[in-house]
CSV table of C-alpha atoms and ligand atoms in Angstrom, one decimal:
chain,number,residue,atom,x,y,z
E,21,MET,CA,93.5,107.6,125.3
E,22,TYR,CA,92.3,107.1,121.9
E,23,ASP,CA,89.0,106.1,120.7
E,24,TYR,CA,90.6,103.7,117.9
E,25,LEU,CA,93.6,102.0,117.9
E,26,ILE,CA,94.0,100.7,114.2
E,27,ALA,CA,96.8,97.8,113.7
E,28,GLY,CA,97.9,98.6,109.7
E,29,ALA,CA,98.5,102.0,107.6
E,30,GLY,CA,97.5,99.8,104.7
E,31,LEU,CA,94.4,100.9,102.7
E,32,ALA,CA,91.8,99.6,105.2
E,33,GLY,CA,93.2,101.2,108.1
E,34,SER,CA,93.8,104.5,106.7
E,35,VAL,CA,90.3,104.6,105.1
E,36,PHE,CA,88.7,103.8,108.4
E,37,ALA,CA,91.1,106.2,110.4
E,38,ARG,CA,90.5,109.1,107.8
E,39,VAL,CA,86.7,108.6,108.2
E,40,MET,CA,86.5,108.4,112.1
E,41,THR,CA,89.1,111.2,112.5
E,42,ASP,CA,86.7,113.3,110.0
E,43,CYS,CA,83.9,112.7,112.6
E,44,GLY,CA,85.6,113.6,115.6
E,45,ARG,CA,87.3,110.5,117.0
E,46,LYS,CA,90.6,110.3,118.1
E,47,CYS,CA,92.6,107.6,116.3
E,48,LEU,CA,96.2,106.3,116.5
E,49,VAL,CA,97.6,104.3,113.6
E,50,LEU,CA,100.5,101.6,114.0
E,51,ASP,CA,102.3,99.7,111.3
E,52,ARG,CA,105.0,97.1,111.8
E,53,ARG,CA,106.6,98.3,108.4
E,54,GLY,CA,108.7,101.5,108.2
E,55,HIS,CA,106.2,103.1,105.7
E,56,VAL,CA,102.3,103.5,105.2
E,57,GLY,CA,100.2,102.1,102.7
E,58,GLY,CA,100.4,98.6,103.2
E,59,ASN,CA,100.8,96.8,99.8
E,60,ILE,CA,100.1,99.6,97.8
E,61,TYR,CA,103.2,101.5,98.8
E,62,SER,CA,105.3,102.8,96.1
E,63,GLU,CA,108.6,104.3,95.6
E,64,ILE,CA,110.1,106.9,93.3
E,65,VAL,CA,113.2,105.1,91.8
E,66,GLU,CA,115.0,107.0,89.0
E,67,GLY,CA,112.0,109.3,88.5
E,68,ILE,CA,109.7,106.3,87.9
E,69,GLU,CA,106.9,105.1,90.5
E,70,VAL,CA,107.8,101.6,91.5
E,71,HIS,CA,104.8,99.4,93.1
E,72,LYS,CA,107.0,97.7,95.8
E,73,TYR,CA,104.5,94.9,96.5
E,74,GLY,CA,103.4,94.2,93.0
E,75,PRO,CA,101.3,96.0,90.5
E,76,HIS,CA,97.9,97.9,91.7
E,77,ILE,CA,95.6,99.4,89.1
E,78,PHE,CA,92.8,101.2,90.6
E,79,HIS,CA,89.6,100.4,89.6
E,80,THR,CA,85.8,100.4,90.8
E,81,ASP,CA,82.2,100.5,89.7
E,82,ASN,CA,81.6,102.1,93.1
E,83,GLU,CA,80.8,105.7,93.2
E,84,GLU,CA,81.2,106.4,96.8
E,85,VAL,CA,84.8,104.8,96.9
E,86,TRP,CA,85.4,106.8,93.6
E,87,LYS,CA,84.4,110.0,95.1
E,88,PHE,CA,86.3,109.0,98.5
E,89,LEU,CA,89.6,108.3,96.8
E,90,ASN,CA,89.4,111.4,94.8
E,91,ARG,CA,89.6,113.7,97.9
E,92,PHE,CA,93.2,112.6,98.1
E,93,SER,CA,94.5,112.3,94.7
E,94,SER,CA,93.5,112.7,91.0
E,95,PHE,CA,93.8,109.9,89.0
E,96,ASN,CA,95.6,109.4,85.5
E,97,HIS,CA,93.7,107.6,82.7
E,98,PHE,CA,95.8,104.6,82.7
E,99,ILE,CA,93.8,101.3,81.2
E,100,TYR,CA,95.3,98.2,82.1
E,101,SER,CA,96.0,96.0,78.8
E,102,PRO,CA,98.3,93.4,79.7
E,103,ILE,CA,99.8,90.7,77.1
E,104,ALA,CA,100.4,87.3,77.5
E,105,ASN,CA,103.5,85.6,76.4
E,106,TYR,CA,103.3,81.7,75.9
E,107,LYS,CA,106.5,80.7,74.9
E,108,GLY,CA,107.3,83.6,72.6
E,109,GLU,CA,103.5,83.7,71.1
E,110,LEU,CA,102.1,87.0,72.2
E,111,TYR,CA,98.4,87.5,73.2
E,112,ASN,CA,96.1,90.1,74.4
E,113,LEU,CA,94.3,89.9,77.6
E,114,PRO,CA,91.9,89.7,79.1
E,115,PHE,CA,90.1,87.0,76.7
E,116,ASN,CA,88.6,89.0,74.0
E,117,MET,CA,88.4,89.1,70.2
E,118,ASN,CA,92.1,90.1,69.8
E,119,THR,CA,93.2,86.9,71.5
E,120,PHE,CA,90.4,84.8,69.8
E,121,HIS,CA,91.7,86.1,66.4
E,122,SER,CA,95.5,85.6,67.1
E,123,LEU,CA,94.6,82.0,68.5
E,124,TRP,CA,92.1,80.6,66.3
E,125,GLY,CA,91.9,83.1,63.4
E,126,CYS,CA,88.4,84.0,64.0
E,127,VAL,CA,87.3,87.0,62.4
E,128,THR,CA,83.7,87.4,63.9
E,129,PRO,CA,82.1,87.2,67.2
E,130,GLU,CA,80.2,84.2,66.1
E,131,GLU,CA,82.9,82.2,64.9
E,132,ALA,CA,84.7,82.8,68.4
E,133,MET,CA,81.6,81.8,70.3
E,134,GLY,CA,81.2,78.7,68.0
E,135,LYS,CA,84.8,77.9,68.6
E,136,ILE,CA,84.4,78.1,72.4
E,137,ALA,CA,81.2,76.3,72.5
E,138,GLY,CA,82.6,73.6,70.4
E,139,GLN,CA,85.4,73.0,72.9
E,140,LYS,CA,83.0,73.3,75.9
E,141,GLN,CA,80.7,70.9,74.5
E,142,ALA,CA,83.6,68.3,73.9
E,143,SER,CA,84.7,68.7,77.6
E,144,GLY,CA,81.2,67.3,78.8
E,145,ILE,CA,81.4,69.8,81.6
E,146,ILE,CA,78.0,71.2,82.9
E,147,GLU,CA,78.5,72.4,86.3
E,148,PRO,CA,82.3,73.5,87.0
E,149,GLY,CA,83.4,72.3,90.2
E,150,ASN,CA,87.1,73.8,89.9
E,151,LEU,CA,89.0,76.3,88.2
E,152,GLU,CA,90.2,74.1,85.7
E,153,GLU,CA,86.1,73.4,84.7
E,154,GLN,CA,85.2,76.8,84.9
E,155,ALA,CA,88.1,78.1,82.5
E,156,VAL,CA,87.3,75.3,80.0
E,157,MET,CA,83.6,76.2,80.3
E,158,LEU,CA,84.3,80.1,79.8
E,159,VAL,CA,87.0,80.0,77.0
E,160,GLY,CA,87.4,76.5,75.9
E,161,ARG,CA,90.5,74.2,76.4
E,162,ASP,CA,93.0,75.9,74.0
E,163,ILE,CA,93.1,79.0,76.0
E,164,TYR,CA,93.1,77.1,79.3
E,165,GLU,CA,96.0,75.3,78.3
E,166,LYS,CA,98.1,78.1,76.9
E,167,LEU,CA,96.9,81.2,78.8
E,168,ILE,CA,95.4,79.9,82.1
E,169,LYS,CA,96.8,76.7,83.2
E,170,GLY,CA,100.6,77.6,83.7
E,171,TYR,CA,100.1,80.9,84.9
E,172,THR,CA,97.5,79.7,87.8
E,173,GLU,CA,99.2,76.8,88.7
E,174,LYS,CA,102.6,78.9,89.2
E,175,GLN,CA,100.6,81.5,91.0
E,176,TRP,CA,98.6,79.4,93.4
E,177,GLY,CA,101.3,76.3,93.5
E,178,ARG,CA,98.5,73.7,93.0
E,179,PRO,CA,96.6,72.2,90.1
E,180,CYS,CA,93.9,74.1,88.7
E,181,ARG,CA,91.6,71.1,89.7
E,182,GLU,CA,92.1,72.1,93.2
E,183,LEU,CA,91.5,75.6,93.1
E,184,PRO,CA,88.0,77.3,93.4
E,185,ALA,CA,86.1,78.1,90.1
E,186,TYR,CA,85.4,81.8,91.3
E,187,ILE,CA,89.2,82.9,90.7
E,188,ILE,CA,89.0,82.7,87.1
E,189,ARG,CA,85.6,84.7,87.3
E,190,ARG,CA,87.9,87.7,88.1
E,191,LEU,CA,88.8,88.0,84.4
E,192,PRO,CA,86.3,89.3,81.7
E,193,VAL,CA,85.7,87.4,78.8
E,194,ARG,CA,84.5,89.6,75.9
E,195,PHE,CA,83.2,89.1,72.1
E,196,THR,CA,84.7,92.5,71.5
E,197,PHE,CA,88.2,93.9,70.4
E,198,ASP,CA,88.7,95.4,73.8
E,199,ASN,CA,91.8,94.8,75.7
E,200,ASN,CA,90.6,96.7,79.0
E,201,TYR,CA,91.6,94.1,81.7
E,202,PHE,CA,88.7,95.5,83.6
E,203,ASN,CA,85.0,96.2,83.3
E,204,HIS,CA,84.9,99.0,85.9
E,205,PRO,CA,83.9,102.8,84.6
E,206,TYR,CA,86.5,104.3,86.8
E,207,GLN,CA,90.3,103.2,86.5
E,208,GLY,CA,93.6,104.9,86.8
E,209,ILE,CA,96.7,105.4,88.9
E,210,PRO,CA,97.2,108.4,91.5
E,211,THR,CA,98.7,110.9,89.5
E,212,GLU,CA,101.4,111.5,92.1
E,213,GLY,CA,101.6,107.8,93.0
E,214,TYR,CA,100.2,105.6,95.6
E,215,THR,CA,102.1,106.8,98.7
E,216,LYS,CA,101.5,110.3,98.5
E,217,MET,CA,97.5,109.6,98.0
E,218,ILE,CA,97.7,107.5,101.2
E,219,GLU,CA,99.8,110.2,103.1
E,220,LYS,CA,97.3,112.6,102.2
E,221,MET,CA,94.3,110.3,103.6
E,222,LEU,CA,96.6,110.0,106.8
E,223,ASP,CA,97.1,113.9,107.3
E,224,GLY,CA,96.9,114.8,110.8
E,225,ILE,CA,96.5,111.6,112.1
E,226,GLU,CA,99.0,110.2,114.5
E,227,VAL,CA,100.9,107.4,112.9
E,228,ARG,CA,103.5,105.3,114.5
E,229,LEU,CA,105.7,103.1,112.2
E,230,ASP,CA,107.9,100.1,113.0
E,231,ILE,CA,105.6,99.0,115.5
E,232,ASP,CA,104.1,95.4,115.4
E,233,TYR,CA,100.9,95.7,117.3
E,234,LEU,CA,101.1,91.9,118.2
E,235,ASP,CA,104.7,92.3,119.8
E,236,HIS,CA,103.6,95.3,121.9
E,237,LYS,CA,99.8,94.3,122.8
E,238,SER,CA,100.2,94.6,126.4
E,239,GLU,CA,101.7,98.1,125.9
E,240,TYR,CA,99.0,99.4,123.2
E,241,GLU,CA,95.8,97.4,123.9
E,242,ASN,CA,94.5,99.5,126.5
E,243,THR,CA,95.3,102.8,124.9
E,244,ALA,CA,92.1,103.0,122.7
E,245,LYS,CA,88.5,102.0,123.4
E,246,LYS,CA,88.4,99.9,120.1
E,247,ILE,CA,91.1,98.1,118.0
E,248,ILE,CA,90.9,97.7,114.4
E,249,TYR,CA,93.2,94.7,113.6
E,250,THR,CA,94.2,94.5,109.9
E,251,GLY,CA,96.7,92.1,109.7
E,252,ALA,CA,96.1,88.4,109.4
E,253,ILE,CA,93.3,86.9,111.6
E,254,ASP,CA,95.1,83.7,112.5
E,255,GLU,CA,98.4,85.5,113.5
E,256,TYR,CA,96.3,87.8,115.8
E,257,PHE,CA,95.2,84.5,117.5
E,258,ASP,CA,98.5,82.8,117.5
E,259,TYR,CA,97.3,80.1,115.0
E,260,CYS,CA,95.4,78.6,117.9
E,261,PHE,CA,93.3,76.8,115.2
E,262,GLY,CA,96.1,76.0,112.8
E,263,GLU,CA,97.7,78.4,110.0
E,264,LEU,CA,95.3,79.6,107.2
E,265,GLU,CA,97.1,79.3,104.0
E,266,TYR,CA,98.2,82.2,101.8
E,267,ARG,CA,100.7,82.6,99.0
E,268,SER,CA,103.4,85.0,99.0
E,269,LEU,CA,105.6,86.8,96.2
E,270,ARG,CA,109.3,87.5,95.7
E,271,PHE,CA,110.2,90.5,93.7
E,272,GLU,CA,113.4,90.9,91.5
E,273,THR,CA,113.3,94.4,90.4
E,274,GLU,CA,115.8,95.8,88.0
E,275,ILE,CA,116.8,99.2,86.6
E,276,LEU,CA,117.7,99.1,82.9
E,277,ASP,CA,119.6,101.8,80.8
E,278,ILE,CA,116.9,101.6,78.1
E,279,ASP,CA,113.9,103.9,77.7
E,280,ASN,CA,111.4,100.8,76.7
E,281,TYR,CA,111.9,97.4,77.7
E,282,GLN,CA,108.6,95.5,77.2
E,283,GLY,CA,106.2,98.3,75.6
E,284,ALA,CA,103.5,97.1,78.3
E,285,ALA,CA,102.8,97.7,82.0
E,286,GLY,CA,102.2,94.2,82.3
E,287,VAL,CA,103.3,90.9,80.5
E,288,ASN,CA,102.2,87.7,81.8
E,289,TYR,CA,104.3,84.4,81.2
E,290,THR,CA,101.7,81.9,81.1
E,291,ASP,CA,103.9,78.7,80.3
E,292,LYS,CA,104.9,76.6,83.3
E,293,GLU,CA,108.5,76.5,83.0
E,294,THR,CA,109.2,80.4,83.2
E,295,PRO,CA,109.7,80.6,87.1
E,296,TYR,CA,108.0,84.0,87.5
E,297,THR,CA,104.5,84.9,86.6
E,298,ARG,CA,104.8,88.3,85.2
E,299,ILE,CA,107.1,91.3,84.4
E,300,ILE,CA,106.1,94.8,85.4
E,301,GLU,CA,107.6,97.7,83.6
E,302,HIS,CA,106.5,100.5,86.2
E,303,LYS,CA,107.0,103.7,83.7
E,304,HIS,CA,104.1,102.4,81.6
E,305,PHE,CA,101.5,103.0,84.4
E,306,HIS,CA,102.2,106.9,83.7
E,307,PHE,CA,102.7,106.7,80.0
E,308,GLY,CA,106.5,106.2,80.2
E,309,LYS,CA,107.1,109.7,81.9
E,310,GLY,CA,109.8,110.1,84.6
E,311,ASN,CA,113.0,109.0,82.8
E,312,ALA,CA,113.7,108.8,79.0
E,313,GLU,CA,117.3,107.0,79.7
E,314,LYS,CA,116.1,104.6,82.3
E,315,THR,CA,113.4,102.0,82.9
E,316,VAL,CA,112.3,99.8,86.1
E,317,ILE,CA,111.1,96.4,85.8
E,318,THR,CA,109.9,94.0,88.1
E,319,ARG,CA,110.0,90.0,87.9
E,320,GLU,CA,107.4,88.6,90.2
E,321,TYR,CA,108.0,85.0,91.3
E,322,PRO,CA,105.2,83.2,93.3
E,323,ALA,CA,106.4,81.5,96.4
E,324,SER,CA,104.7,79.7,99.2
E,325,TRP,CA,104.1,81.1,102.2
E,326,LYS,CA,105.4,80.4,105.8
E,327,LYS,CA,105.1,82.0,109.2
E,328,GLY,CA,107.0,85.1,108.9
E,329,ASP,CA,106.5,85.8,105.3
E,330,GLU,CA,104.4,88.5,103.9
E,331,PRO,CA,100.9,87.2,103.1
E,332,TYR,CA,99.7,88.4,99.8
E,333,TYR,CA,96.7,86.1,98.6
E,334,PRO,CA,94.7,84.3,100.8
E,335,VAL,CA,93.9,80.6,99.6
E,336,ASN,CA,90.1,80.6,99.7
E,337,ASP,CA,89.3,76.7,99.1
E,338,LYS,CA,86.9,75.0,101.2
E,339,LYS,CA,89.6,73.8,103.6
E,340,ASN,CA,90.6,77.5,104.5
E,341,ILE,CA,87.4,79.0,104.4
E,342,LYS,CA,86.3,76.5,107.2
E,343,LEU,CA,89.2,77.4,109.2
E,344,TYR,CA,88.6,81.1,108.7
E,345,GLU,CA,85.0,80.8,109.8
E,346,ARG,CA,86.5,79.3,113.2
E,347,TYR,CA,88.6,82.4,113.6
E,348,LYS,CA,85.8,84.6,112.5
E,349,LYS,CA,83.7,83.1,115.5
E,350,GLU,CA,86.4,83.2,118.1
E,351,SER,CA,86.8,87.1,117.0
E,352,MET,CA,83.1,87.6,117.6
E,353,LYS,CA,83.8,87.1,121.3
E,354,ASN,CA,85.6,90.1,121.9
E,355,PRO,CA,83.5,93.0,120.2
E,356,ARG,CA,86.2,95.5,121.4
E,357,VAL,CA,88.3,93.9,118.5
E,358,ILE,CA,87.3,94.3,114.7
E,359,PHE,CA,89.0,92.6,112.0
E,360,ALA,CA,89.3,94.4,108.6
E,361,GLY,CA,91.1,94.5,105.5
E,362,ARG,CA,92.3,91.7,103.0
E,363,MET,CA,94.3,89.7,105.7
E,364,GLY,CA,91.8,90.6,108.6
E,365,THR,CA,88.8,89.2,106.7
E,366,TYR,CA,90.9,86.6,104.6
E,367,GLN,CA,89.3,87.8,101.3
E,368,TYR,CA,90.5,87.9,97.8
E,369,TYR,CA,89.8,91.7,97.6
E,370,ASP,CA,90.6,94.1,95.2
E,371,MET,CA,91.3,97.9,96.5
E,372,ASP,CA,88.0,99.4,95.8
E,373,LYS,CA,86.2,96.5,97.8
E,374,VAL,CA,88.6,97.0,100.6
E,375,ILE,CA,87.7,100.6,100.8
E,376,ALA,CA,83.9,99.9,100.5
E,377,SER,CA,84.2,97.7,103.3
E,378,ALA,CA,86.4,100.0,105.5
E,379,LEU,CA,83.7,102.7,104.9
E,380,GLU,CA,81.0,100.4,105.6
E,381,LEU,CA,82.5,99.7,108.9
E,382,ALA,CA,83.4,103.2,109.5
E,383,ASP,CA,79.5,103.8,108.9
E,384,THR,CA,78.7,101.5,111.5
E,385,GLU,CA,81.2,102.6,113.9
E,386,LYS,CA,79.9,106.3,113.6
E,387,ARG,CA,76.4,105.3,114.9
E,388,VAL,CA,77.8,103.5,118.0
E,389,ARG,CA,78.5,105.5,121.0
E,390,ILE,CA,82.1,104.7,122.0
T,423,UDP,N1,95.1,84.3,85.2
T,423,UDP,C1,95.4,83.3,84.2
T,423,UDP,N2,96.3,84.0,83.3
T,423,UDP,C2,96.4,85.1,83.2
T,423,UDP,C3,96.3,86.1,84.1
T,423,UDP,C4,95.4,85.7,85.2
T,423,UDP,O1,95.2,82.3,84.3
T,423,UDP,O2,97.4,85.8,82.2
T,423,UDP,C5,94.1,83.7,86.2
T,423,UDP,C6,94.9,83.4,87.5
T,423,UDP,O3,94.4,82.2,88.0
T,423,UDP,C7,94.9,84.3,88.4
T,423,UDP,C8,93.5,84.9,88.1
T,423,UDP,O4,93.3,84.8,86.7
T,423,UDP,O5,94.9,84.0,89.9
T,423,UDP,C9,93.1,86.2,88.5
T,423,UDP,O6,94.2,87.1,88.1
T,423,UDP,P1,94.6,88.6,88.4
T,423,UDP,O7,95.0,89.4,87.4
T,423,UDP,O8,93.0,89.0,88.8
T,423,UDP,O9,95.0,88.4,89.8
T,423,UDP,P2,96.2,89.5,90.8
T,423,UDP,O10,95.8,90.8,89.9
T,423,UDP,O11,95.0,89.6,91.9
T,423,UDP,O12,97.3,89.1,90.9
């Protein structure tokens, strides 16, 4: 008999299992995949760490999260500075003085601000009601057309006018010459890779792989006092209120007999014609180390999601949020099962937020007698 059965050995499940184990609770972790780590799982290919489910760059401003992770891994000093390729024109991301200079020839912040203010005023938008309006308000129409529209519509499979504004607020806009994609004080890649970090986190904890909790529910649900479910919440309830929408991804990975393909970890293809959104060249997450003769690249193709596919991004528009609320209400009826993680709570969470909420959940659980 376990105290907690944790369905999902991804970040949320692994963090929760670690904290609860450390305070003396007995945990069993199951995962439907043949490996731990969920979507942060990486593999060493030709001496290079390859992010199997899309690039993961750890960054946070949460001291507690940073300290917690550093128990399991050191981090290198990688700073994500992706490039946007719009029909062969290259721009720095996120939107900053380098971008404004390449696009408009602006030399001072004042000029760049003036340019954006002019485009914003011409649009007549006062209160952004969707992603397109939010983008134009933040960076003007030129940047929206070249660097946002195509990429976003490919990624989400719907017009920017039908997407929530908050998605684009994830990206910083700066009037300094600073290409760091993130604003957080802590950033880096686990020195020995993500998989080693998760393995260390799960050290001494019973993990069973290749077991889908939902397929083995009757066998497992009474083996623990409580269940932490980190899979998709609608799947747990057998889609009884209908399917939540997700976006999925397809990855095409190639090993090339050259040292350096694109000179950056990430190049975003922001036009609408190129079928993939970005190319990741994995070795650059570790400053090119690993193999001087070869490189591994991955093209990332956004895909619509249907039952049975891997869900990657929740589509947090009004319709889906409403549906999620119904599932959430349903989940409250049984306090023995707790939903966690990006899929269990239908949130577009970064890794640090997943960890923070798993730590919070563990903190609450520590206080209750089981
Ligand atoms: N985005 C964009 N152009 C880019 C990169 C991002 O318009 O070159 C927009 C797009 O709408 C995307 C959002 O910014 O969904 C958030 O991007 P982020 O890089 O945070 O996405 P993730 O890392 O989660 O895939």
